[in-house]
Amino acid sequence: MLLLNKGKAISTFLKDKLPFSISIFLCAFLLVFSPVNAMRERKSLKNNSLILSTVTVGTGGNYTTLKAAFDALNSGVVTGVVTIQIISNTSENAMAALNASGTGLANYSSLLIYATGSGYSISGNIANPLVSLNGADNVTIDGRVNATGTAADLVFINTNTSATAAALRLINSAENNTVRYATLKASGLNASTGIIYFVSSASGNGNDNNIIEYCNLTNAGVNRPLNAILSYGTAGRENSSNIIRSNAIYNFFNDSNSSNGINISGNSTDWKINNNSFYDTASLVCKFWQK
């Protein structure tokens, strides 16, 4: 056994006690496995992009908006099993669209989004969906603080009233996604949109096997959407096997236009809809029904 004398420098020890060839080997070993180099390995770069699995969104975070975080996934800057933590309110200036993994440089296997504190919102005034899953799979939006408990806390709100405004859109075969315990607000004044809507697919199977559960779906501001949830798919790529359960769907009734809590329209099959509540929080005069 080799003992190092107290206070004696390791370089002197190597020089005095060991053959030159062994000293060189040990020095190289210490350099390679030093804590500094281990830290550098953990912060390694690949193709000049920092590989992260957890990113923060909000004031003081890695990204200030959800759109910026989605752009990072789309460009391959953030890859793998990804978690996005919402650490404050965000103000979105454009649609946050997440593309399918394998499209362009996007390379992720799953994505979890949740807030780290109570009362946070993702908001914008956008003439498009606030959030769009464009062929994206295995995304979970969990509105509970730290993804635990039973309170629907995180809010997604789009205050725009154009024909294409919505809180969430699933398009181009977005599959195996879950939205739970979130509040989604939008007031798109068109029969072809909804607070959440599933639309057509140019390729793939359709928007299938998605779950909306334990959410609050309601209007944004004084205007009311014509659909809370809407689906219309593509022939041969139907929107199929989606589940809508245990949601509170309210303030969607429009007394001058046909309106729907859940509107499962063309090319949509095998949906499971159960345990949802439909109601209004205000007293209404139902002019649409009056003779």
PDB file of C-alpha atoms in Angstrom:
ATOM      1  CA  MET A   1       0.000   0.000   0.000  1.00  0.00           C
ATOM      2  CA  LEU A   2       1.263   3.463  -0.871  1.00  0.00           C
ATOM      3  CA  LEU A   3       0.774   6.172   1.750  1.00  0.00           C
ATOM      4  CA  LEU A   4       0.883   9.887   1.034  1.00  0.00           C
ATOM      5  CA  ASN A   5       2.660  11.866   3.766  1.00  0.00           C
ATOM      6  CA  LYS A   6       0.565  14.602   5.378  1.00  0.00           C
ATOM      7  CA  GLY A   7       1.075  17.933   3.648  1.00  0.00           C
ATOM      8  CA  LYS A   8       3.213  16.474   0.855  1.00  0.00           C
ATOM      9  CA  ALA A   9       2.227  17.585  -2.653  1.00  0.00           C
ATOM     10  CA  ILE A  10       0.960  14.821  -4.902  1.00  0.00           C
ATOM     11  CA  SER A  11       3.306  15.901  -7.691  1.00  0.00           C
ATOM     12  CA  THR A  12       6.316  15.454  -5.372  1.00  0.00           C
ATOM     13  CA  PHE A  13       4.982  12.079  -4.253  1.00  0.00           C
ATOM     14  CA  LEU A  14       4.647  10.877  -7.834  1.00  0.00           C
ATOM     15  CA  LYS A  15       8.125  12.109  -8.682  1.00  0.00           C
ATOM     16  CA  ASP A  16       9.882  10.627  -5.625  1.00  0.00           C
ATOM     17  CA  LYS A  17       8.066   7.329  -5.105  1.00  0.00           C
ATOM     18  CA  LEU A  18       6.921   6.019  -8.490  1.00  0.00           C
ATOM     19  CA  PRO A  19       8.584   5.201 -11.801  1.00  0.00           C
ATOM     20  CA  PHE A  20       8.187   7.882 -14.447  1.00  0.00           C
ATOM     21  CA  SER A  21       5.792   5.869 -16.673  1.00  0.00           C
ATOM     22  CA  ILE A  22       3.417   5.107 -13.782  1.00  0.00           C
ATOM     23  CA  SER A  23       3.495   8.752 -12.667  1.00  0.00           C
ATOM     24  CA  ILE A  24       2.431   9.896 -16.136  1.00  0.00           C
ATOM     25  CA  PHE A  25      -0.429   7.359 -16.143  1.00  0.00           C
ATOM     26  CA  LEU A  26      -1.746   8.462 -12.744  1.00  0.00           C
ATOM     27  CA  CYS A  27      -1.578  12.139 -13.675  1.00  0.00           C
ATOM     28  CA  ALA A  28      -3.581  11.479 -16.820  1.00  0.00           C
ATOM     29  CA  PHE A  29      -6.102   9.416 -14.829  1.00  0.00           C
ATOM     30  CA  LEU A  30      -6.614  12.210 -12.289  1.00  0.00           C
ATOM     31  CA  LEU A  31      -7.096  14.809 -15.011  1.00  0.00           C
ATOM     32  CA  VAL A  32      -9.686  12.761 -16.880  1.00  0.00           C
ATOM     33  CA  PHE A  33     -11.740  11.878 -13.828  1.00  0.00           C
ATOM     34  CA  SER A  34     -11.430  15.109 -11.877  1.00  0.00           C
ATOM     35  CA  PRO A  35     -14.679  16.749 -10.619  1.00  0.00           C
ATOM     36  CA  VAL A  36     -14.179  19.679 -12.989  1.00  0.00           C
ATOM     37  CA  ASN A  37     -14.113  17.418 -16.025  1.00  0.00           C
ATOM     38  CA  ALA A  38     -17.067  15.410 -14.715  1.00  0.00           C
ATOM     39  CA  MET A  39     -19.055  18.638 -14.473  1.00  0.00           C
ATOM     40  CA  ARG A  40     -18.070  19.527 -18.010  1.00  0.00           C
ATOM     41  CA  GLU A  41     -19.277  16.132 -19.169  1.00  0.00           C
ATOM     42  CA  ARG A  42     -22.676  16.707 -17.551  1.00  0.00           C
ATOM     43  CA  LYS A  43     -22.943  19.988 -19.448  1.00  0.00           C
ATOM     44  CA  SER A  44     -21.794  18.440 -22.702  1.00  0.00           C
ATOM     45  CA  LEU A  45     -22.663  19.950 -26.051  1.00  0.00           C
ATOM     46  CA  LYS A  46     -23.969  17.992 -29.007  1.00  0.00           C
ATOM     47  CA  ASN A  47     -23.986  19.679 -32.390  1.00  0.00           C
ATOM     48  CA  ASN A  48     -23.491  22.980 -30.523  1.00  0.00           C
ATOM     49  CA  SER A  49     -26.852  22.524 -28.745  1.00  0.00           C
ATOM     50  CA  LEU A  50     -27.210  22.146 -24.990  1.00  0.00           C
ATOM     51  CA  ILE A  51     -28.983  18.871 -24.235  1.00  0.00           C
ATOM     52  CA  LEU A  52     -31.509  19.448 -21.455  1.00  0.00           C
ATOM     53  CA  SER A  53     -34.294  17.318 -20.030  1.00  0.00           C
ATOM     54  CA  THR A  54     -35.884  19.934 -17.748  1.00  0.00           C
ATOM     55  CA  VAL A  55     -36.404  23.564 -18.726  1.00  0.00           C
ATOM     56  CA  THR A  56     -38.179  26.429 -17.003  1.00  0.00           C
ATOM     57  CA  VAL A  57     -40.574  28.877 -18.635  1.00  0.00           C
ATOM     58  CA  GLY A  58     -41.397  32.302 -17.239  1.00  0.00           C
ATOM     59  CA  THR A  59     -39.650  35.235 -15.621  1.00  0.00           C
ATOM     60  CA  GLY A  60     -36.050  34.249 -14.878  1.00  0.00           C
ATOM     61  CA  GLY A  61     -36.429  30.878 -16.606  1.00  0.00           C
ATOM     62  CA  ASN A  62     -34.671  29.277 -19.546  1.00  0.00           C
ATOM     63  CA  TYR A  63     -37.405  30.672 -21.810  1.00  0.00           C
ATOM     64  CA  THR A  64     -39.824  33.535 -21.226  1.00  0.00           C
ATOM     65  CA  THR A  65     -42.714  32.000 -23.201  1.00  0.00           C
ATOM     66  CA  LEU A  66     -44.110  28.567 -23.916  1.00  0.00           C
ATOM     67  CA  LYS A  67     -43.675  29.295 -27.622  1.00  0.00           C
ATOM     68  CA  ALA A  68     -39.935  29.802 -27.126  1.00  0.00           C
ATOM     69  CA  ALA A  69     -39.681  26.480 -25.285  1.00  0.00           C
ATOM     70  CA  PHE A  70     -41.610  24.686 -28.052  1.00  0.00           C
ATOM     71  CA  ASP A  71     -39.334  26.309 -30.641  1.00  0.00           C
ATOM     72  CA  ALA A  72     -36.361  24.858 -28.756  1.00  0.00           C
ATOM     73  CA  LEU A  73     -37.870  21.365 -28.959  1.00  0.00           C
ATOM     74  CA  ASN A  74     -38.699  21.821 -32.640  1.00  0.00           C
ATOM     75  CA  SER A  75     -35.102  22.835 -33.410  1.00  0.00           C
ATOM     76  CA  GLY A  76     -33.525  19.972 -31.441  1.00  0.00           C
ATOM     77  CA  VAL A  77     -31.988  22.202 -28.767  1.00  0.00           C
ATOM     78  CA  VAL A  78     -33.988  20.362 -26.085  1.00  0.00           C
ATOM     79  CA  THR A  79     -34.308  16.605 -26.570  1.00  0.00           C
ATOM     80  CA  GLY A  80     -35.175  13.339 -24.863  1.00  0.00           C
ATOM     81  CA  VAL A  81     -37.648  12.918 -22.019  1.00  0.00           C
ATOM     82  CA  VAL A  82     -38.539  16.571 -21.487  1.00  0.00           C
ATOM     83  CA  THR A  83     -40.184  18.431 -18.606  1.00  0.00           C
ATOM     84  CA  ILE A  84     -41.283  22.056 -18.923  1.00  0.00           C
ATOM     85  CA  GLN A  85     -41.853  23.788 -15.597  1.00  0.00           C
ATOM     86  CA  ILE A  86     -43.971  26.958 -15.667  1.00  0.00           C
ATOM     87  CA  ILE A  87     -42.472  29.269 -13.023  1.00  0.00           C
ATOM     88  CA  SER A  88     -44.568  32.431 -13.571  1.00  0.00           C
ATOM     89  CA  ASN A  89     -47.258  33.914 -15.786  1.00  0.00           C
ATOM     90  CA  THR A  90     -46.338  34.137 -19.458  1.00  0.00           C
ATOM     91  CA  SER A  91     -47.607  36.451 -22.171  1.00  0.00           C
ATOM     92  CA  GLU A  92     -47.617  34.714 -25.541  1.00  0.00           C
ATOM     93  CA  ASN A  93     -47.301  36.878 -28.654  1.00  0.00           C
ATOM     94  CA  ALA A  94     -47.751  34.041 -31.152  1.00  0.00           C
ATOM     95  CA  MET A  95     -49.056  30.486 -31.283  1.00  0.00           C
ATOM     96  CA  ALA A  96     -46.992  27.938 -29.350  1.00  0.00           C
ATOM     97  CA  ALA A  97     -46.840  25.068 -31.859  1.00  0.00           C
ATOM     98  CA  LEU A  98     -45.096  21.791 -31.056  1.00  0.00           C
ATOM     99  CA  ASN A  99     -44.209  19.629 -34.042  1.00  0.00           C
ATOM    100  CA  ALA A 100     -43.928  15.853 -34.102  1.00  0.00           C
ATOM    101  CA  SER A 101     -40.670  14.333 -32.952  1.00  0.00           C
ATOM    102  CA  GLY A 102     -38.753  13.375 -36.088  1.00  0.00           C
ATOM    103  CA  THR A 103     -39.985  16.432 -37.978  1.00  0.00           C
ATOM    104  CA  GLY A 104     -36.958  18.523 -38.844  1.00  0.00           C
ATOM    105  CA  LEU A 105     -34.550  18.429 -35.884  1.00  0.00           C
ATOM    106  CA  ALA A 106     -37.194  17.688 -33.230  1.00  0.00           C
ATOM    107  CA  ASN A 107     -36.094  14.676 -31.177  1.00  0.00           C
ATOM    108  CA  TYR A 108     -38.041  14.064 -27.979  1.00  0.00           C
ATOM    109  CA  SER A 109     -39.773  10.972 -26.631  1.00  0.00           C
ATOM    110  CA  SER A 110     -42.247  12.625 -24.255  1.00  0.00           C
ATOM    111  CA  LEU A 111     -43.105  16.000 -22.762  1.00  0.00           C
ATOM    112  CA  LEU A 112     -44.602  16.890 -19.382  1.00  0.00           C
ATOM    113  CA  ILE A 113     -45.759  20.455 -18.669  1.00  0.00           C
ATOM    114  CA  TYR A 114     -46.735  21.650 -15.187  1.00  0.00           C
ATOM    115  CA  ALA A 115     -46.520  24.746 -12.984  1.00  0.00           C
ATOM    116  CA  THR A 116     -44.312  25.048  -9.915  1.00  0.00           C
ATOM    117  CA  GLY A 117     -46.590  27.570  -8.187  1.00  0.00           C
ATOM    118  CA  SER A 118     -50.254  28.452  -7.867  1.00  0.00           C
ATOM    119  CA  GLY A 119     -52.174  30.986  -9.953  1.00  0.00           C
ATOM    120  CA  TYR A 120     -50.004  30.948 -13.079  1.00  0.00           C
ATOM    121  CA  SER A 121     -51.439  31.493 -16.550  1.00  0.00           C
ATOM    122  CA  ILE A 122     -50.337  31.080 -20.158  1.00  0.00           C
ATOM    123  CA  SER A 123     -52.160  33.898 -21.917  1.00  0.00           C
ATOM    124  CA  GLY A 124     -52.334  35.707 -25.231  1.00  0.00           C
ATOM    125  CA  ASN A 125     -54.527  37.586 -27.678  1.00  0.00           C
ATOM    126  CA  ILE A 126     -53.819  35.457 -30.728  1.00  0.00           C
ATOM    127  CA  ALA A 127     -55.897  34.948 -33.875  1.00  0.00           C
ATOM    128  CA  ASN A 128     -54.866  31.288 -33.798  1.00  0.00           C
ATOM    129  CA  PRO A 129     -54.833  28.541 -31.199  1.00  0.00           C
ATOM    130  CA  LEU A 130     -52.831  29.557 -28.154  1.00  0.00           C
ATOM    131  CA  VAL A 131     -51.268  26.063 -28.131  1.00  0.00           C
ATOM    132  CA  SER A 132     -51.112  23.679 -31.095  1.00  0.00           C
ATOM    133  CA  LEU A 133     -49.987  20.052 -30.990  1.00  0.00           C
ATOM    134  CA  ASN A 134     -49.011  19.632 -34.631  1.00  0.00           C
ATOM    135  CA  GLY A 135     -48.526  15.886 -34.898  1.00  0.00           C
ATOM    136  CA  ALA A 136     -46.966  15.890 -31.432  1.00  0.00           C
ATOM    137  CA  ASP A 137     -47.324  12.676 -29.425  1.00  0.00           C
ATOM    138  CA  ASN A 138     -46.926  11.738 -25.756  1.00  0.00           C
ATOM    139  CA  VAL A 139     -47.488  15.242 -24.396  1.00  0.00           C
ATOM    140  CA  THR A 140     -49.012  15.674 -20.935  1.00  0.00           C
ATOM    141  CA  ILE A 141     -50.273  19.074 -19.809  1.00  0.00           C
ATOM    142  CA  ASP A 142     -50.884  18.778 -16.064  1.00  0.00           C
ATOM    143  CA  GLY A 143     -52.473  21.839 -14.488  1.00  0.00           C
ATOM    144  CA  ARG A 144     -51.798  20.792 -10.896  1.00  0.00           C
ATOM    145  CA  VAL A 145     -49.013  22.520  -8.986  1.00  0.00           C
ATOM    146  CA  ASN A 146     -45.976  20.265  -9.326  1.00  0.00           C
ATOM    147  CA  ALA A 147     -48.288  17.736 -11.028  1.00  0.00           C
ATOM    148  CA  THR A 148     -49.699  16.577  -7.692  1.00  0.00           C
ATOM    149  CA  GLY A 149     -53.009  16.954  -5.860  1.00  0.00           C
ATOM    150  CA  THR A 150     -56.500  17.439  -7.277  1.00  0.00           C
ATOM    151  CA  ALA A 151     -56.772  21.202  -7.939  1.00  0.00           C
ATOM    152  CA  ALA A 152     -57.020  22.493 -11.511  1.00  0.00           C
ATOM    153  CA  ASP A 153     -54.663  25.460 -11.231  1.00  0.00           C
ATOM    154  CA  LEU A 154     -52.738  26.325 -14.410  1.00  0.00           C
ATOM    155  CA  VAL A 155     -54.783  28.495 -16.812  1.00  0.00           C
ATOM    156  CA  PHE A 156     -54.525  28.743 -20.603  1.00  0.00           C
ATOM    157  CA  ILE A 157     -56.418  31.773 -21.901  1.00  0.00           C
ATOM    158  CA  ASN A 158     -56.763  33.201 -25.408  1.00  0.00           C
ATOM    159  CA  THR A 159     -58.799  36.407 -25.409  1.00  0.00           C
ATOM    160  CA  ASN A 160     -58.976  36.749 -29.211  1.00  0.00           C
ATOM    161  CA  THR A 161     -62.424  36.319 -30.807  1.00  0.00           C
ATOM    162  CA  SER A 162     -61.453  35.645 -34.425  1.00  0.00           C
ATOM    163  CA  ALA A 163     -62.713  32.612 -36.329  1.00  0.00           C
ATOM    164  CA  THR A 164     -59.488  30.674 -35.703  1.00  0.00           C
ATOM    165  CA  ALA A 165     -58.910  31.572 -32.043  1.00  0.00           C
ATOM    166  CA  ALA A 166     -58.782  28.709 -29.518  1.00  0.00           C
ATOM    167  CA  ALA A 167     -56.952  27.584 -26.405  1.00  0.00           C
ATOM    168  CA  LEU A 168     -55.734  24.227 -27.763  1.00  0.00           C
ATOM    169  CA  ARG A 169     -55.689  22.546 -31.169  1.00  0.00           C
ATOM    170  CA  LEU A 170     -54.744  18.965 -32.025  1.00  0.00           C
ATOM    171  CA  ILE A 171     -53.852  18.561 -35.698  1.00  0.00           C
ATOM    172  CA  ASN A 172     -52.012  16.246 -38.119  1.00  0.00           C
ATOM    173  CA  SER A 173     -52.268  13.033 -36.101  1.00  0.00           C
ATOM    174  CA  ALA A 174     -51.443  14.263 -32.621  1.00  0.00           C
ATOM    175  CA  GLU A 175     -51.736  11.070 -30.581  1.00  0.00           C
ATOM    176  CA  ASN A 176     -51.514   9.769 -27.012  1.00  0.00           C
ATOM    177  CA  ASN A 177     -51.667  13.205 -25.415  1.00  0.00           C
ATOM    178  CA  THR A 178     -53.304  14.078 -22.095  1.00  0.00           C
ATOM    179  CA  VAL A 179     -54.621  17.366 -20.728  1.00  0.00           C
ATOM    180  CA  ARG A 180     -55.639  17.136 -17.092  1.00  0.00           C
ATOM    181  CA  TYR A 181     -56.505  19.470 -14.217  1.00  0.00           C
ATOM    182  CA  ALA A 182     -56.118  22.632 -16.314  1.00  0.00           C
ATOM    183  CA  THR A 183     -58.430  25.568 -16.984  1.00  0.00           C
ATOM    184  CA  LEU A 184     -58.740  26.475 -20.661  1.00  0.00           C
ATOM    185  CA  LYS A 185     -60.484  29.659 -21.770  1.00  0.00           C
ATOM    186  CA  ALA A 186     -61.255  30.885 -25.283  1.00  0.00           C
ATOM    187  CA  SER A 187     -64.044  32.597 -27.201  1.00  0.00           C
ATOM    188  CA  GLY A 188     -63.534  31.905 -30.887  1.00  0.00           C
ATOM    189  CA  LEU A 189     -66.742  33.073 -32.564  1.00  0.00           C
ATOM    190  CA  ASN A 190     -66.889  30.493 -35.329  1.00  0.00           C
ATOM    191  CA  ALA A 191     -68.570  27.110 -35.689  1.00  0.00           C
ATOM    192  CA  SER A 192     -65.313  25.555 -36.956  1.00  0.00           C
ATOM    193  CA  THR A 193     -63.328  26.185 -33.756  1.00  0.00           C
ATOM    194  CA  GLY A 194     -63.669  25.462 -30.061  1.00  0.00           C
ATOM    195  CA  ILE A 195     -61.910  26.047 -26.780  1.00  0.00           C
ATOM    196  CA  ILE A 196     -60.277  22.711 -27.610  1.00  0.00           C
ATOM    197  CA  TYR A 197     -60.621  21.346 -31.107  1.00  0.00           C
ATOM    198  CA  PHE A 198     -59.433  18.292 -33.001  1.00  0.00           C
ATOM    199  CA  VAL A 199     -59.084  18.918 -36.721  1.00  0.00           C
ATOM    200  CA  SER A 200     -57.829  17.344 -39.939  1.00  0.00           C
ATOM    201  CA  SER A 201     -54.698  15.290 -40.600  1.00  0.00           C
ATOM    202  CA  ALA A 202     -52.603  15.373 -43.766  1.00  0.00           C
ATOM    203  CA  SER A 203     -50.863  12.112 -42.827  1.00  0.00           C
ATOM    204  CA  GLY A 204     -50.868   9.410 -40.165  1.00  0.00           C
ATOM    205  CA  ASN A 205     -53.796   7.864 -38.308  1.00  0.00           C
ATOM    206  CA  GLY A 206     -55.666  10.985 -37.242  1.00  0.00           C
ATOM    207  CA  ASN A 207     -55.767  12.644 -33.833  1.00  0.00           C
ATOM    208  CA  ASP A 208     -56.241   9.491 -31.769  1.00  0.00           C
ATOM    209  CA  ASN A 209     -56.066   8.211 -28.189  1.00  0.00           C
ATOM    210  CA  ASN A 210     -56.020  11.616 -26.527  1.00  0.00           C
ATOM    211  CA  ILE A 211     -57.520  12.342 -23.098  1.00  0.00           C
ATOM    212  CA  ILE A 212     -59.097  15.528 -21.731  1.00  0.00           C
ATOM    213  CA  GLU A 213     -59.908  15.028 -18.049  1.00  0.00           C
ATOM    214  CA  TYR A 214     -60.617  16.984 -14.844  1.00  0.00           C
ATOM    215  CA  CYS A 215     -60.405  20.300 -16.711  1.00  0.00           C
ATOM    216  CA  ASN A 216     -62.434  23.509 -16.635  1.00  0.00           C
ATOM    217  CA  LEU A 217     -63.465  24.684 -20.109  1.00  0.00           C
ATOM    218  CA  THR A 218     -65.067  28.105 -20.320  1.00  0.00           C
ATOM    219  CA  ASN A 219     -65.204  31.427 -22.128  1.00  0.00           C
ATOM    220  CA  ALA A 220     -62.589  34.172 -22.110  1.00  0.00           C
ATOM    221  CA  GLY A 221     -64.020  37.583 -21.242  1.00  0.00           C
ATOM    222  CA  VAL A 222     -67.590  38.537 -22.136  1.00  0.00           C
ATOM    223  CA  ASN A 223     -67.739  36.616 -25.417  1.00  0.00           C
ATOM    224  CA  ARG A 224     -68.758  32.976 -25.592  1.00  0.00           C
ATOM    225  CA  PRO A 225     -67.395  30.266 -27.879  1.00  0.00           C
ATOM    226  CA  LEU A 226     -69.737  28.353 -30.157  1.00  0.00           C
ATOM    227  CA  ASN A 227     -68.080  25.059 -29.195  1.00  0.00           C
ATOM    228  CA  ALA A 228     -66.318  24.086 -26.012  1.00  0.00           C
ATOM    229  CA  ILE A 229     -64.908  20.908 -27.598  1.00  0.00           C
ATOM    230  CA  LEU A 230     -65.103  20.227 -31.332  1.00  0.00           C
ATOM    231  CA  SER A 231     -63.836  17.412 -33.540  1.00  0.00           C
ATOM    232  CA  TYR A 232     -63.859  17.065 -37.297  1.00  0.00           C
ATOM    233  CA  GLY A 233     -61.363  14.707 -38.882  1.00  0.00           C
ATOM    234  CA  THR A 234     -60.250  13.493 -42.290  1.00  0.00           C
ATOM    235  CA  ALA A 235     -61.725  10.543 -44.174  1.00  0.00           C
ATOM    236  CA  GLY A 236     -59.384   7.593 -43.712  1.00  0.00           C
ATOM    237  CA  ARG A 237     -57.635   9.444 -40.872  1.00  0.00           C
ATOM    238  CA  GLU A 238     -60.510   9.804 -38.448  1.00  0.00           C
ATOM    239  CA  ASN A 239     -60.124  11.326 -35.004  1.00  0.00           C
ATOM    240  CA  SER A 240     -60.677   8.157 -32.998  1.00  0.00           C
ATOM    241  CA  SER A 241     -60.620   6.646 -29.507  1.00  0.00           C
ATOM    242  CA  ASN A 242     -60.385   9.946 -27.658  1.00  0.00           C
ATOM    243  CA  ILE A 243     -61.671  10.306 -24.091  1.00  0.00           C
ATOM    244  CA  ILE A 244     -63.474  13.325 -22.622  1.00  0.00           C
ATOM    245  CA  ARG A 245     -64.233  12.726 -18.949  1.00  0.00           C
ATOM    246  CA  SER A 246     -64.887  14.454 -15.643  1.00  0.00           C
ATOM    247  CA  ASN A 247     -64.639  18.010 -17.000  1.00  0.00           C
ATOM    248  CA  ALA A 248     -66.585  21.135 -16.027  1.00  0.00           C
ATOM    249  CA  ILE A 249     -67.813  22.710 -19.284  1.00  0.00           C
ATOM    250  CA  TYR A 250     -69.621  25.994 -18.754  1.00  0.00           C
ATOM    251  CA  ASN A 251     -70.569  29.417 -20.126  1.00  0.00           C
ATOM    252  CA  PHE A 252     -70.637  28.271 -23.736  1.00  0.00           C
ATOM    253  CA  PHE A 253     -74.356  28.792 -24.385  1.00  0.00           C
ATOM    254  CA  ASN A 254     -74.994  31.450 -27.017  1.00  0.00           C
ATOM    255  CA  ASP A 255     -78.547  32.759 -27.254  1.00  0.00           C
ATOM    256  CA  SER A 256     -78.231  33.946 -30.855  1.00  0.00           C
ATOM    257  CA  ASN A 257     -76.296  31.055 -32.415  1.00  0.00           C
ATOM    258  CA  SER A 258     -76.203  27.292 -32.216  1.00  0.00           C
ATOM    259  CA  SER A 259     -73.641  26.336 -29.581  1.00  0.00           C
ATOM    260  CA  ASN A 260     -72.301  23.068 -28.224  1.00  0.00           C
ATOM    261  CA  GLY A 261     -70.598  21.781 -25.125  1.00  0.00           C
ATOM    262  CA  ILE A 262     -69.122  18.824 -27.024  1.00  0.00           C
ATOM    263  CA  ASN A 263     -69.530  18.647 -30.797  1.00  0.00           C
ATOM    264  CA  ILE A 264     -68.252  15.386 -32.307  1.00  0.00           C
ATOM    265  CA  SER A 265     -68.669  16.058 -36.005  1.00  0.00           C
ATOM    266  CA  GLY A 266     -67.570  14.334 -39.221  1.00  0.00           C
ATOM    267  CA  ASN A 267     -64.845  11.690 -39.448  1.00  0.00           C
ATOM    268  CA  SER A 268     -64.682  11.200 -35.684  1.00  0.00           C
ATOM    269  CA  THR A 269     -65.280   7.719 -34.247  1.00  0.00           C
ATOM    270  CA  ASP A 270     -65.203   5.651 -31.052  1.00  0.00           C
ATOM    271  CA  TRP A 271     -65.080   8.465 -28.533  1.00  0.00           C
ATOM    272  CA  LYS A 272     -65.751   7.898 -24.833  1.00  0.00           C
ATOM    273  CA  ILE A 273     -67.522  10.796 -23.112  1.00  0.00           C
ATOM    274  CA  ASN A 274     -68.565  10.469 -19.479  1.00  0.00           C
ATOM    275  CA  ASN A 275     -69.004  12.257 -16.139  1.00  0.00           C
ATOM    276  CA  ASN A 276     -68.789  15.776 -17.573  1.00  0.00           C
ATOM    277  CA  SER A 277     -70.789  18.709 -16.157  1.00  0.00           C
ATOM    278  CA  PHE A 278     -72.496  21.291 -18.395  1.00  0.00           C
ATOM    279  CA  TYR A 279     -73.832  24.489 -16.883  1.00  0.00           C
ATOM    280  CA  ASP A 280     -73.910  28.268 -16.890  1.00  0.00           C
ATOM    281  CA  THR A 281     -72.861  30.588 -14.091  1.00  0.00           C
ATOM    282  CA  ALA A 282     -75.204  33.423 -15.143  1.00  0.00           C
ATOM    283  CA  SER A 283     -78.969  33.747 -15.502  1.00  0.00           C
ATOM    284  CA  LEU A 284     -79.855  33.752 -19.188  1.00  0.00           C
ATOM    285  CA  VAL A 285     -82.827  34.718 -21.307  1.00  0.00           C
ATOM    286  CA  CYS A 286     -82.926  32.022 -23.954  1.00  0.00           C
ATOM    287  CA  LYS A 287     -83.916  34.129 -26.949  1.00  0.00           C
ATOM    288  CA  PHE A 288     -82.956  31.352 -29.326  1.00  0.00           C
ATOM    289  CA  TRP A 289     -85.787  29.229 -27.944  1.00  0.00           C
ATOM    290  CA  GLN A 290     -88.407  31.943 -27.781  1.00  0.00           C
ATOM    291  CA  LYS A 291     -91.212  31.945 -30.340  1.00  0.00           C
TER     292      LYS A 291
END
